[in-house]
CSV table of C-alpha atoms (C1' of nucleotides) in Angstrom, one decimal:
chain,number,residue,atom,x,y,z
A,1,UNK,CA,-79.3,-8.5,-72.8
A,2,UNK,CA,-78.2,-5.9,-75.6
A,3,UNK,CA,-75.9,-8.3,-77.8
A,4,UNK,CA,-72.8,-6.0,-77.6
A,5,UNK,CA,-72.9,-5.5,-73.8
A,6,UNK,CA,-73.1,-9.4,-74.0
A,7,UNK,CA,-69.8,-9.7,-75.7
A,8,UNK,CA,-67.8,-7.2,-73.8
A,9,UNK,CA,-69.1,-8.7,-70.7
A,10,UNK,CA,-68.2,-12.4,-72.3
A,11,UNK,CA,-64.9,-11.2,-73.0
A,12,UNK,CA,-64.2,-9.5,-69.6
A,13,UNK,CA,-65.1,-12.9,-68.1
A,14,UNK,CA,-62.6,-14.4,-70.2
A,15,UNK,CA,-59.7,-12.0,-69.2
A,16,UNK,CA,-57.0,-14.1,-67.2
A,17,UNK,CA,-56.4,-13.3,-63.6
A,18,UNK,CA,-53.3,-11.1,-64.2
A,19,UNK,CA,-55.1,-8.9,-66.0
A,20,UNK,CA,-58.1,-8.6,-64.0
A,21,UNK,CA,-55.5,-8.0,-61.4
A,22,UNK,CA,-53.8,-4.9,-63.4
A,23,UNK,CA,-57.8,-3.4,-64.3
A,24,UNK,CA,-58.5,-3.8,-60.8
A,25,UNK,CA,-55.6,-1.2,-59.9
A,26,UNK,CA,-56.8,1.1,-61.9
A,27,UNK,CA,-60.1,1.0,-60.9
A,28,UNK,CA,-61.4,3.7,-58.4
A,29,UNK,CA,-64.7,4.1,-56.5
A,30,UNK,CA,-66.0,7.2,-55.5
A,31,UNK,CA,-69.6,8.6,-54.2
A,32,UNK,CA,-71.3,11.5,-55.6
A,33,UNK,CA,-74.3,13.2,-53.6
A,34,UNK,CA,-77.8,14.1,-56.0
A,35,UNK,CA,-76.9,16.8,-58.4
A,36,UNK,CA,-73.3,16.7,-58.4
A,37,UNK,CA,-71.3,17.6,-61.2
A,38,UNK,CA,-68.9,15.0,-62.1
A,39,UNK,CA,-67.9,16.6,-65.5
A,40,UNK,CA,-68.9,20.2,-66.6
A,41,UNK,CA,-68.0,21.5,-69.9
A,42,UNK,CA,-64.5,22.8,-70.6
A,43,UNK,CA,-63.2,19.7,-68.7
A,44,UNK,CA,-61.0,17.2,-70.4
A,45,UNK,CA,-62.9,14.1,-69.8
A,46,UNK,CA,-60.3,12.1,-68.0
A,47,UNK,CA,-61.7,9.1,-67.8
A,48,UNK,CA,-65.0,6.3,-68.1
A,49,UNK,CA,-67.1,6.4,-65.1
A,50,UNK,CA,-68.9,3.0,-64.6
A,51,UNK,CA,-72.0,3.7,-62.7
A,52,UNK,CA,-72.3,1.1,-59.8
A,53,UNK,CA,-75.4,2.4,-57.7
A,54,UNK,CA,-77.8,5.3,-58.5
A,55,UNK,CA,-78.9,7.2,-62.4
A,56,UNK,CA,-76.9,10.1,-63.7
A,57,UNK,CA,-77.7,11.6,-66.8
A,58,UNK,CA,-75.3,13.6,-69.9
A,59,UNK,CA,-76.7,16.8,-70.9
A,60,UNK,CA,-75.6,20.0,-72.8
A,61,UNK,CA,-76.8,22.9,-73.3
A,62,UNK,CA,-78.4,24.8,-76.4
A,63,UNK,CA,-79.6,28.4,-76.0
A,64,UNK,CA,-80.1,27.8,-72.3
A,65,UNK,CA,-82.1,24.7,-72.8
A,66,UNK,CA,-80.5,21.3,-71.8
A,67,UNK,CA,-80.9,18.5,-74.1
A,68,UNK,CA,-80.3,15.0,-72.4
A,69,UNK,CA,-78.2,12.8,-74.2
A,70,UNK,CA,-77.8,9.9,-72.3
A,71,UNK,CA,-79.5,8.4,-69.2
A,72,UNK,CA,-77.1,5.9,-66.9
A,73,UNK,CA,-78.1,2.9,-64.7
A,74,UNK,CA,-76.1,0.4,-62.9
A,75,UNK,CA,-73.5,-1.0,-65.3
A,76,UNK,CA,-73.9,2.0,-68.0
A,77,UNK,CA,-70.2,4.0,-68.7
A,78,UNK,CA,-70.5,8.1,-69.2
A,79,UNK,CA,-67.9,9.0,-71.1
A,80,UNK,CA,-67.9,12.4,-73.0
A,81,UNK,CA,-66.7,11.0,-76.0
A,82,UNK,CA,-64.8,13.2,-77.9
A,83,UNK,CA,-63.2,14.9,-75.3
A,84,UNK,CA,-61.9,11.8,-74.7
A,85,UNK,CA,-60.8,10.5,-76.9
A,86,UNK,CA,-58.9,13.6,-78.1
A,87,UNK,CA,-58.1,14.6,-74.5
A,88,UNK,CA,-59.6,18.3,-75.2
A,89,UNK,CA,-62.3,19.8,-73.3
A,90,UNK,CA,-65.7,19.0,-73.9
A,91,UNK,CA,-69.0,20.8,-73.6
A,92,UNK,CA,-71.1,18.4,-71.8
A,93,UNK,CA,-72.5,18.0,-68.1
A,94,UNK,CA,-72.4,14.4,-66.4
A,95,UNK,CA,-74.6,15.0,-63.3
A,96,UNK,CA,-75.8,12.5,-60.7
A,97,UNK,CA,-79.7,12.5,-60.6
A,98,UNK,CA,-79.4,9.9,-57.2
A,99,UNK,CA,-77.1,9.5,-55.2
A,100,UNK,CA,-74.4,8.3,-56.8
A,101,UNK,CA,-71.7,5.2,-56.8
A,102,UNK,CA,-69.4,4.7,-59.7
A,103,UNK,CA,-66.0,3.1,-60.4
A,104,UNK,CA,-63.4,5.8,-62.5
A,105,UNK,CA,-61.4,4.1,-64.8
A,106,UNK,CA,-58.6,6.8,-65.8
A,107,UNK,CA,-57.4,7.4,-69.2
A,108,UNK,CA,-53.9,7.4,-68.9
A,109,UNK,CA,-53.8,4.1,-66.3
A,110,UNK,CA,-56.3,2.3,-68.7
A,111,UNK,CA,-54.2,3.2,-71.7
A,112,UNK,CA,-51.1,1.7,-70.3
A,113,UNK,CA,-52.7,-1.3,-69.8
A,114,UNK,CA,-54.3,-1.1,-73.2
A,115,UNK,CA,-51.4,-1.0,-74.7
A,116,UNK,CA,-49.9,-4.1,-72.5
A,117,UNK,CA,-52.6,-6.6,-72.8
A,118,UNK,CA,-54.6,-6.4,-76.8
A,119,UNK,CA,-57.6,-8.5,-75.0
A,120,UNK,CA,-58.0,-5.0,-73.1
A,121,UNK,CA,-57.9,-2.8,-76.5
A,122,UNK,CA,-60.3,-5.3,-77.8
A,123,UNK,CA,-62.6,-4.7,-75.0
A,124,UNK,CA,-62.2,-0.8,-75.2
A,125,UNK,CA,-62.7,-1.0,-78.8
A,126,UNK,CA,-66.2,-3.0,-78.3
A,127,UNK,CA,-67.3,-0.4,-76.1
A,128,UNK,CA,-66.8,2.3,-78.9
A,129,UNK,CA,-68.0,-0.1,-81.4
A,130,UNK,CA,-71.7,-0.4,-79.1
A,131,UNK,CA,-71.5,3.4,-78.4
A,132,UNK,CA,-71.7,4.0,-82.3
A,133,UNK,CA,-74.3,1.5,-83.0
A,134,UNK,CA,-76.2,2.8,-80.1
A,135,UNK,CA,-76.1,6.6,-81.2
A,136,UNK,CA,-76.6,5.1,-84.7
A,137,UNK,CA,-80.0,3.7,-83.3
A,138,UNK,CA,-80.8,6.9,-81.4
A,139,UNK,CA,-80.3,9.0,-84.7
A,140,UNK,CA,-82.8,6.7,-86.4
A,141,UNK,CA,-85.5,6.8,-84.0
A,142,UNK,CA,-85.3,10.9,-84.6
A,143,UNK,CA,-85.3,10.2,-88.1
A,144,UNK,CA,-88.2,7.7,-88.1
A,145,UNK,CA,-90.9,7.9,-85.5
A,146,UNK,CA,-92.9,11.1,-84.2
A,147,UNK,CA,-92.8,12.4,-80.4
A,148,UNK,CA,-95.3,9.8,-79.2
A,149,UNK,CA,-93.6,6.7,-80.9
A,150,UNK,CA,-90.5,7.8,-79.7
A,151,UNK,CA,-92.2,7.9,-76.2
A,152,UNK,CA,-94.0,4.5,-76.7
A,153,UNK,CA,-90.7,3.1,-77.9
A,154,UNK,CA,-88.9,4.6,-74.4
A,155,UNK,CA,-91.3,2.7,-72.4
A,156,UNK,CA,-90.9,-0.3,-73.9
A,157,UNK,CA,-86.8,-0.4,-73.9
A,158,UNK,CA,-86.2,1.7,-70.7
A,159,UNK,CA,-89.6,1.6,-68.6
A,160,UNK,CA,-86.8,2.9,-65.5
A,161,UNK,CA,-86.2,6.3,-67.5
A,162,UNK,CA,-90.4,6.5,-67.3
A,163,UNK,CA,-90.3,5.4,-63.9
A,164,UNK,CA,-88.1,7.1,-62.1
A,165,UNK,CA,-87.5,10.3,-63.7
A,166,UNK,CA,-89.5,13.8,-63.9
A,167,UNK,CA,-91.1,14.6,-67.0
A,168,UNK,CA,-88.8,17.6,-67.5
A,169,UNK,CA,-85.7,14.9,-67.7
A,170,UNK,CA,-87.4,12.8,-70.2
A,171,UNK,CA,-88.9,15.0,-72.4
A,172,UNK,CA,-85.4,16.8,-73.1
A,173,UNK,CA,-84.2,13.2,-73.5
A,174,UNK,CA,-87.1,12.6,-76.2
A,175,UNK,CA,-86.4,15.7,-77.4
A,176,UNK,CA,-89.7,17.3,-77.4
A,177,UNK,CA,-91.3,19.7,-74.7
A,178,UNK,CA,-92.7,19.3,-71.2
A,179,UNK,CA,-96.1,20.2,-72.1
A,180,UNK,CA,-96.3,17.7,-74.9
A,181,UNK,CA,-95.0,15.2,-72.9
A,182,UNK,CA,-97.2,15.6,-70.7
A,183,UNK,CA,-100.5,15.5,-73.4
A,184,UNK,CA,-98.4,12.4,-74.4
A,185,UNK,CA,-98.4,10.9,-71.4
A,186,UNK,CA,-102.2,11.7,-70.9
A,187,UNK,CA,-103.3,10.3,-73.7
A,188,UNK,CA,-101.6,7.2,-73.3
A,189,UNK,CA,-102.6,6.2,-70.0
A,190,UNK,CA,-106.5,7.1,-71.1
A,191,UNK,CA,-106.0,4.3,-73.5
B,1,UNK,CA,-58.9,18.2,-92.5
B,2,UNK,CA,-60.9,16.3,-90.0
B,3,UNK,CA,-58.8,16.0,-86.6
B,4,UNK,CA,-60.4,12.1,-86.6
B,5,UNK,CA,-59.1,11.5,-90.3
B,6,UNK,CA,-56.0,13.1,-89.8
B,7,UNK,CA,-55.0,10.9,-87.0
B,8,UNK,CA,-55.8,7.8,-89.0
B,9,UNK,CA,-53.8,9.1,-91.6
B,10,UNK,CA,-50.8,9.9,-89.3
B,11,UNK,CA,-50.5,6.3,-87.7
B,12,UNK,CA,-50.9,4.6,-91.3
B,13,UNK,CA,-48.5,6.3,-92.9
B,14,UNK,CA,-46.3,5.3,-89.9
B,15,UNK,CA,-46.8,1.4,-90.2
B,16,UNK,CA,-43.8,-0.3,-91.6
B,17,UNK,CA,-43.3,-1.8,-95.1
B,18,UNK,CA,-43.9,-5.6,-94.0
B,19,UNK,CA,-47.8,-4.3,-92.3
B,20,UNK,CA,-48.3,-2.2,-95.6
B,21,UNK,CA,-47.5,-4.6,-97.8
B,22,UNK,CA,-49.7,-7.3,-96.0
B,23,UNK,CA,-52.7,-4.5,-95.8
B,24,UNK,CA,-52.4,-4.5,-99.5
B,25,UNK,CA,-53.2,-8.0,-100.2
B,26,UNK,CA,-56.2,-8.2,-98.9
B,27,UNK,CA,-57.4,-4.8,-100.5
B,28,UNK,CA,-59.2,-5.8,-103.9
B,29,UNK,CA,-60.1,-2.8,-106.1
B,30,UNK,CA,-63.8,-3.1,-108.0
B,31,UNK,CA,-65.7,-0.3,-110.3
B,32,UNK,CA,-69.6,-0.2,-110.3
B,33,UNK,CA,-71.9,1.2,-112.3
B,34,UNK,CA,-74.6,4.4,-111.4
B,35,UNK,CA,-77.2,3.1,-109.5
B,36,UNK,CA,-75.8,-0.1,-108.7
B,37,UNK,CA,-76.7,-1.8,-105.3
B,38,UNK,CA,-73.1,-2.4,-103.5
B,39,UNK,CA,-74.9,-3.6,-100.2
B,40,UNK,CA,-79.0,-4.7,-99.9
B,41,UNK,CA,-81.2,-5.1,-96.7
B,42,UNK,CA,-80.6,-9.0,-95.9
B,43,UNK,CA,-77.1,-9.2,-96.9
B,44,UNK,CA,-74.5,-9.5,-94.3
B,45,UNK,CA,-71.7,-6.7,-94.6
B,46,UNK,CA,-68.3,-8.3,-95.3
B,47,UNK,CA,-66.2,-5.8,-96.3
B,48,UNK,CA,-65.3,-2.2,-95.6
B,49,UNK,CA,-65.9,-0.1,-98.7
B,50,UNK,CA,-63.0,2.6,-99.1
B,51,UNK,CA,-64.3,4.9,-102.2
B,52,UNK,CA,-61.6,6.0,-104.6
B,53,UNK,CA,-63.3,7.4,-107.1
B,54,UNK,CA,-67.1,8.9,-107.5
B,55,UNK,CA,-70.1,9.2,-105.0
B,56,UNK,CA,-72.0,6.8,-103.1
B,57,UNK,CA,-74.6,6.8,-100.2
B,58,UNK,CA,-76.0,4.9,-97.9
B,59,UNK,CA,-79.8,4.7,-96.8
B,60,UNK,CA,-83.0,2.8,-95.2
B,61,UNK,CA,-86.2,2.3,-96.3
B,62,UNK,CA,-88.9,3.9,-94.0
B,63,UNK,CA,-92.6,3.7,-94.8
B,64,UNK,CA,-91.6,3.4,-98.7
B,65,UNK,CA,-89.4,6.5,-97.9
B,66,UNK,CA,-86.1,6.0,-98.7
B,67,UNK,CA,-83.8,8.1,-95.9
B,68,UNK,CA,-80.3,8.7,-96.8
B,69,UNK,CA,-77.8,8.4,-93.6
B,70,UNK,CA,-74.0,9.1,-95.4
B,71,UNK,CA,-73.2,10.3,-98.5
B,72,UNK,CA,-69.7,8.9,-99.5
B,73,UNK,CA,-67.0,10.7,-101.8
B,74,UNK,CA,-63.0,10.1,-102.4
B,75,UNK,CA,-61.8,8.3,-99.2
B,76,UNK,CA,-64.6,7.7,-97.1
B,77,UNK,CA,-65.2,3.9,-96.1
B,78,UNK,CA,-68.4,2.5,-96.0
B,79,UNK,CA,-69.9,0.2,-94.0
B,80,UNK,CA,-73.3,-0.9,-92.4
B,81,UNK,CA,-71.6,-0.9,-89.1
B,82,UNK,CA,-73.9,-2.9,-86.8
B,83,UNK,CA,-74.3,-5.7,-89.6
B,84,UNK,CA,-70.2,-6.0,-89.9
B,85,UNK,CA,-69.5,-6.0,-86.1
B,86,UNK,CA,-71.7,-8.9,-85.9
B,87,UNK,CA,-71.7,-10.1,-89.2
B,88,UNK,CA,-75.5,-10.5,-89.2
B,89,UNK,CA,-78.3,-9.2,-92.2
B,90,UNK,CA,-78.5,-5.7,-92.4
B,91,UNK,CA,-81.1,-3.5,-93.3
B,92,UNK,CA,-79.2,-0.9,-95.5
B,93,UNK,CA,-78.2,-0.5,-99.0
B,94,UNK,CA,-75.2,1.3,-100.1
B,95,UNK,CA,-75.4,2.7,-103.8
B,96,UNK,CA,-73.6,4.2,-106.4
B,97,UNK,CA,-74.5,7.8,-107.2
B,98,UNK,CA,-72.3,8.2,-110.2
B,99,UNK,CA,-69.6,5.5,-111.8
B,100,UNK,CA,-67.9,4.5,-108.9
B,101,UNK,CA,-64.7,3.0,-107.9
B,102,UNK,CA,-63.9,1.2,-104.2
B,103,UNK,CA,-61.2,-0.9,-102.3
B,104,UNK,CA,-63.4,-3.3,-101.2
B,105,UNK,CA,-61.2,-4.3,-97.5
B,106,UNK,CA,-62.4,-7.8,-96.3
B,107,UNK,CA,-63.9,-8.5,-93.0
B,108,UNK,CA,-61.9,-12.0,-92.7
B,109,UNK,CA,-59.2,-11.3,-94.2
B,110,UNK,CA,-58.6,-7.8,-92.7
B,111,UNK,CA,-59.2,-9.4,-89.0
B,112,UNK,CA,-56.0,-11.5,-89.5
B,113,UNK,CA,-54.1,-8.8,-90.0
B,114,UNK,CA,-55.5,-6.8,-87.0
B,115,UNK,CA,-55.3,-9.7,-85.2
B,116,UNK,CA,-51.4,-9.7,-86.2
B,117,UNK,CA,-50.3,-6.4,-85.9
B,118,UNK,CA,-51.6,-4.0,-82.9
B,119,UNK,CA,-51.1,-1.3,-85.0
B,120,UNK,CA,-53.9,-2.4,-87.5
B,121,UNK,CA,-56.2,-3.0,-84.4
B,122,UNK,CA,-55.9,0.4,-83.1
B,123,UNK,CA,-56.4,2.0,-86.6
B,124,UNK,CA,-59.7,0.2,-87.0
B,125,UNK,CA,-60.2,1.2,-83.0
B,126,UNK,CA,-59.6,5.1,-84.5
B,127,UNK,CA,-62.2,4.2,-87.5
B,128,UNK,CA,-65.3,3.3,-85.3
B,129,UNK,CA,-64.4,5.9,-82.8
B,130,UNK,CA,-64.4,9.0,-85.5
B,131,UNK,CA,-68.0,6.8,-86.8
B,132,UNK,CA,-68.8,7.3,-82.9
B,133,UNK,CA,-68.6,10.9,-82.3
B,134,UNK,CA,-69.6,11.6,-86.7
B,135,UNK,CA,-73.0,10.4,-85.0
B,136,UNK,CA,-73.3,11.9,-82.2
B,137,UNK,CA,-72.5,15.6,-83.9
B,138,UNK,CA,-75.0,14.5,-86.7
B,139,UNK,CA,-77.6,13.7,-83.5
B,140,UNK,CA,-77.1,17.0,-82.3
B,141,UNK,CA,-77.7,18.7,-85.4
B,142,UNK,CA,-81.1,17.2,-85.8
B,143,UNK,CA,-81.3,17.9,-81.8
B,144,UNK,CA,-81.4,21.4,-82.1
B,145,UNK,CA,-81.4,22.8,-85.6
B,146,UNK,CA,-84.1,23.3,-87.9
B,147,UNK,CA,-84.0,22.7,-91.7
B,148,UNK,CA,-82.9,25.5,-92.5
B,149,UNK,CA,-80.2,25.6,-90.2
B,150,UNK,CA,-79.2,22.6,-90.9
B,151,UNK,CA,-79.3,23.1,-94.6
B,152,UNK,CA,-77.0,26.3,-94.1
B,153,UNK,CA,-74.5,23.8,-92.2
B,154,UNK,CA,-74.5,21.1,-94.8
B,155,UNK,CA,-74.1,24.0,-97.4
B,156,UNK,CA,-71.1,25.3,-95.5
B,157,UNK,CA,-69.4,21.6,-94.5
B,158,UNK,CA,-70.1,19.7,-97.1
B,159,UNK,CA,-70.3,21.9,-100.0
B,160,UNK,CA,-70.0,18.8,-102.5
B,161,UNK,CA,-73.2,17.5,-101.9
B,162,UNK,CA,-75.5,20.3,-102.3
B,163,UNK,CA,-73.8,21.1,-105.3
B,164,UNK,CA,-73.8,17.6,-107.3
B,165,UNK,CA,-76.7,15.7,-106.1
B,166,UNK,CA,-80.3,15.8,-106.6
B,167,UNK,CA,-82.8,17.6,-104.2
B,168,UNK,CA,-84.4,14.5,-103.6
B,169,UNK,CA,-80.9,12.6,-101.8
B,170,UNK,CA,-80.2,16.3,-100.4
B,171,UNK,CA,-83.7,16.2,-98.8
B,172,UNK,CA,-83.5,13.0,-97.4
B,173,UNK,CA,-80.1,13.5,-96.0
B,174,UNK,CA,-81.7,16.3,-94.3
B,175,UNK,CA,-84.9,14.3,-93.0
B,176,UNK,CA,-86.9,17.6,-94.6
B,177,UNK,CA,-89.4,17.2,-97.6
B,178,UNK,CA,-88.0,17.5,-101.0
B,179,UNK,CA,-90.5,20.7,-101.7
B,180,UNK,CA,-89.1,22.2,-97.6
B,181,UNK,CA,-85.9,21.7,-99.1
B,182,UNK,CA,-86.8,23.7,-102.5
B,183,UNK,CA,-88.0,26.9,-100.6
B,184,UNK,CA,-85.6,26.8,-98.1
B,185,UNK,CA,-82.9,26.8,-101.3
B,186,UNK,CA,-85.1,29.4,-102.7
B,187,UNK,CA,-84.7,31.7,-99.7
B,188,UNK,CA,-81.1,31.3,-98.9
B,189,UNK,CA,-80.5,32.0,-103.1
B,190,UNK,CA,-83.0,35.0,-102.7
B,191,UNK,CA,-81.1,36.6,-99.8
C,1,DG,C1',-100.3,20.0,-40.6
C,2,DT,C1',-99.5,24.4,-43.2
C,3,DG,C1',-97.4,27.4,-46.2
C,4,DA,C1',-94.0,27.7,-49.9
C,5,DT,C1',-91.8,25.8,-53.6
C,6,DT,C1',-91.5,22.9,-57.5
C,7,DA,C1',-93.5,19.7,-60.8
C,8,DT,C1',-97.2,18.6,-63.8
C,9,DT,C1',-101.3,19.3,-66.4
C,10,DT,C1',-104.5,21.9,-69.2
C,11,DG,C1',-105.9,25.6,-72.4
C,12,DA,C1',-105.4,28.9,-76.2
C,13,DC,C1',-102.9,30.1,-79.8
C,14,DC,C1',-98.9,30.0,-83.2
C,15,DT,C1',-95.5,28.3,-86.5
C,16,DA,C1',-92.4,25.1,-89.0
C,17,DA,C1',-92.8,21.9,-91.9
C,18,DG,C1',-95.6,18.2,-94.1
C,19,DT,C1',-99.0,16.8,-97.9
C,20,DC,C1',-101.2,17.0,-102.3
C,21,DA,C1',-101.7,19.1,-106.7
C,22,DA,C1',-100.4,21.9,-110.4
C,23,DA,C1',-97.1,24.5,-112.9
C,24,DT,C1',-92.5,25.0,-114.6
C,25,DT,C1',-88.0,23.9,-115.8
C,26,DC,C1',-84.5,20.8,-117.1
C,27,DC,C1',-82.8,16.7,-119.6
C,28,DT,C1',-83.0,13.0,-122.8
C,29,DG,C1',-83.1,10.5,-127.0
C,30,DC,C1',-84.3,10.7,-131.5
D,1,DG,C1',-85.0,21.1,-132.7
D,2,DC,C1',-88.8,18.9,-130.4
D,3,DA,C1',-91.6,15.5,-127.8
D,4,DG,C1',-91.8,13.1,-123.5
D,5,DG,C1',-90.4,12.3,-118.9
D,6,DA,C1',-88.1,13.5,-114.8
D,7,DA,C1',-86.7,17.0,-111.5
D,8,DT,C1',-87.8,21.1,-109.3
D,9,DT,C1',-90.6,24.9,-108.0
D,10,DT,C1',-94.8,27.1,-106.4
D,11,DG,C1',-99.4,27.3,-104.2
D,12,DA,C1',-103.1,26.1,-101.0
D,13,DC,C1',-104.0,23.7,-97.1
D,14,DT,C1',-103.2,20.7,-92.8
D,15,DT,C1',-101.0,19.3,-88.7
D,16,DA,C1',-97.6,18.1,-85.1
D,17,DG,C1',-95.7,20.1,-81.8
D,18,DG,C1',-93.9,24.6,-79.9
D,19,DT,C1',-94.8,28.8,-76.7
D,20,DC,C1',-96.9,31.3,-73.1
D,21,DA,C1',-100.0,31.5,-69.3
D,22,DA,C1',-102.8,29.8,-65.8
D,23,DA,C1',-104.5,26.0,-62.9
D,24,DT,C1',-103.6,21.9,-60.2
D,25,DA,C1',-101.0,18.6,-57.9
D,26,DA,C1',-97.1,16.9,-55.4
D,27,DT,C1',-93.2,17.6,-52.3
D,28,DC,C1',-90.6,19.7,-48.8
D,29,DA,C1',-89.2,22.5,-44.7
D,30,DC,C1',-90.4,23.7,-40.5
DNA sequence: GTGATTATTTGACCTAAGTCAAATTCCTGC
DNA sequence: GCAGGAATTTGACTTAGGTCAAATAATCAC
């Protein structure tokens, strides 16, 4: 398991029963049908949305192209970061490629008991901490490694992204077009 | 100013005399010399580096190639985030571009006082978090700009770099080819 | 199953940016 | 000031990966 998800999850199991009573109250589940929308840009992104059952995906879009950001699984949070955290609208798309389960955590509820409990800001602060690490990763494989190494290196860390989702999907994720994915992709498997 | 640095700055000067007073013992001011190595692959990060005075970068070595990540002037902190969250070996350095002067902010000693005052927590929190989205924004600018685009952008936001540093830093700031860079500067100068 | 729609692959061609090499220009120390 | 070395620019050539278009292949509705 990824070291940092390891300690918040080491942490959380730590929490006393009080407070896993408060979290519990402000959790909320909620189904999403394939497709669906649950944040579009100029939405304040009102709270973390803890996928329990299906993928979603966070995209945006640059001169009407999408460019995936992020891909979700079970236990993976979408947040739009820095609409957020400054609780101004944002300009990204969290859409449900499955069917969809997740838990909402809401801002304001979560802050309150934030603020109550400093084993809960230390949690939340681990989450950012991974988040930056993990988009400090993501920025280095850009810088670093060509279209198919970055494919190679998908495969290897997240053989469900290959798996489960079309090529159009992953190839805005890698960055790089369909059609190349697809030569990619061709080339590897004749290997 | 920065929305992110101006909210760090709002809740510190809000902190009361007994927290700043405490903050200031464990800040330890140090000068270094140009070109010297404040951080090397192997070594474990201990300290956030708060620059007072001069330029500094950070970068990784890639295929012989060094590749620059942050450039660092008056009141930007440095840190090799990943190896001070889990105090483990990093793989950066951190290097003086001129003579250099830093408030060196100790890992160990600056988690006691976190660890004391919620205040302190949640203005390290508001650090990684502006580190956070800082990536992400720097992601997306090597998600869909080109080199000269994202030249023009550096040019425009951080106008301190192009002008005192050295093509070569510049270039690999960029992830571009010190001679790209030279006729892309030639071009934009032409125009 | 069959036709329609969508996703994927393949082909031909183009362009941004890299590499290697040579030519300048800019700094240094003396 | 000048010789030597570094930094920068310029030129010629190559290449990874993009675009546009056509051909298959897969999926879905009925």
């Amino acid at each position: 398991m990824n070291p940092y998800i390891k300690r918040i999850k080491d942490l959380s199991y730590k929490l006393d029963l009080e407070i896993h009573a408060e979290l519990e109250k402000v959790f909320v589940d909620k189904k999403f049908s394939k497709g669906a929308h649950l944040l579009r840009p100029g939405q304040v992104c009102t709270a973390h949305l803890l996928i329990k059952e299906g993928i979603a995906r966070k995209f945006y879009l640059h001169n009407h192209k999408e460019i995936t950001t992020e891909i979700y699984f079970h236990d993976d949070v979408a947040v739009s970061l820095d609409s957020y955290i400054m609780q101004k609208p944002g300009d990204v798309y969290v859409e449900a490629l499955t069917e969809l389960e997740v838990t909402i955590i809401d801002y304001g509820r979560f802050g309150k008991v934030k603020n109550t409990y400093p084993e809960v800001m230390m949690l939340d602060k681990m989450f950012i901490e991974y988040y930056a690490v993990w988009f400090e990763q993501r920025l280095r494989e850009f810088q670093t490694l060509d279209a198919s190494q970055r494919y190679l290196k998908l495969l290897e860390k997240e053989p469900q992204i290959v798996q489960f989702l079309p090529v159009t999907i992953i190839a805005s994720y890698l960055n790089v077009s369909l059609e190349t994915l697809s030569r990619i992709r061709a080339k590897v498997s004749s290997e």
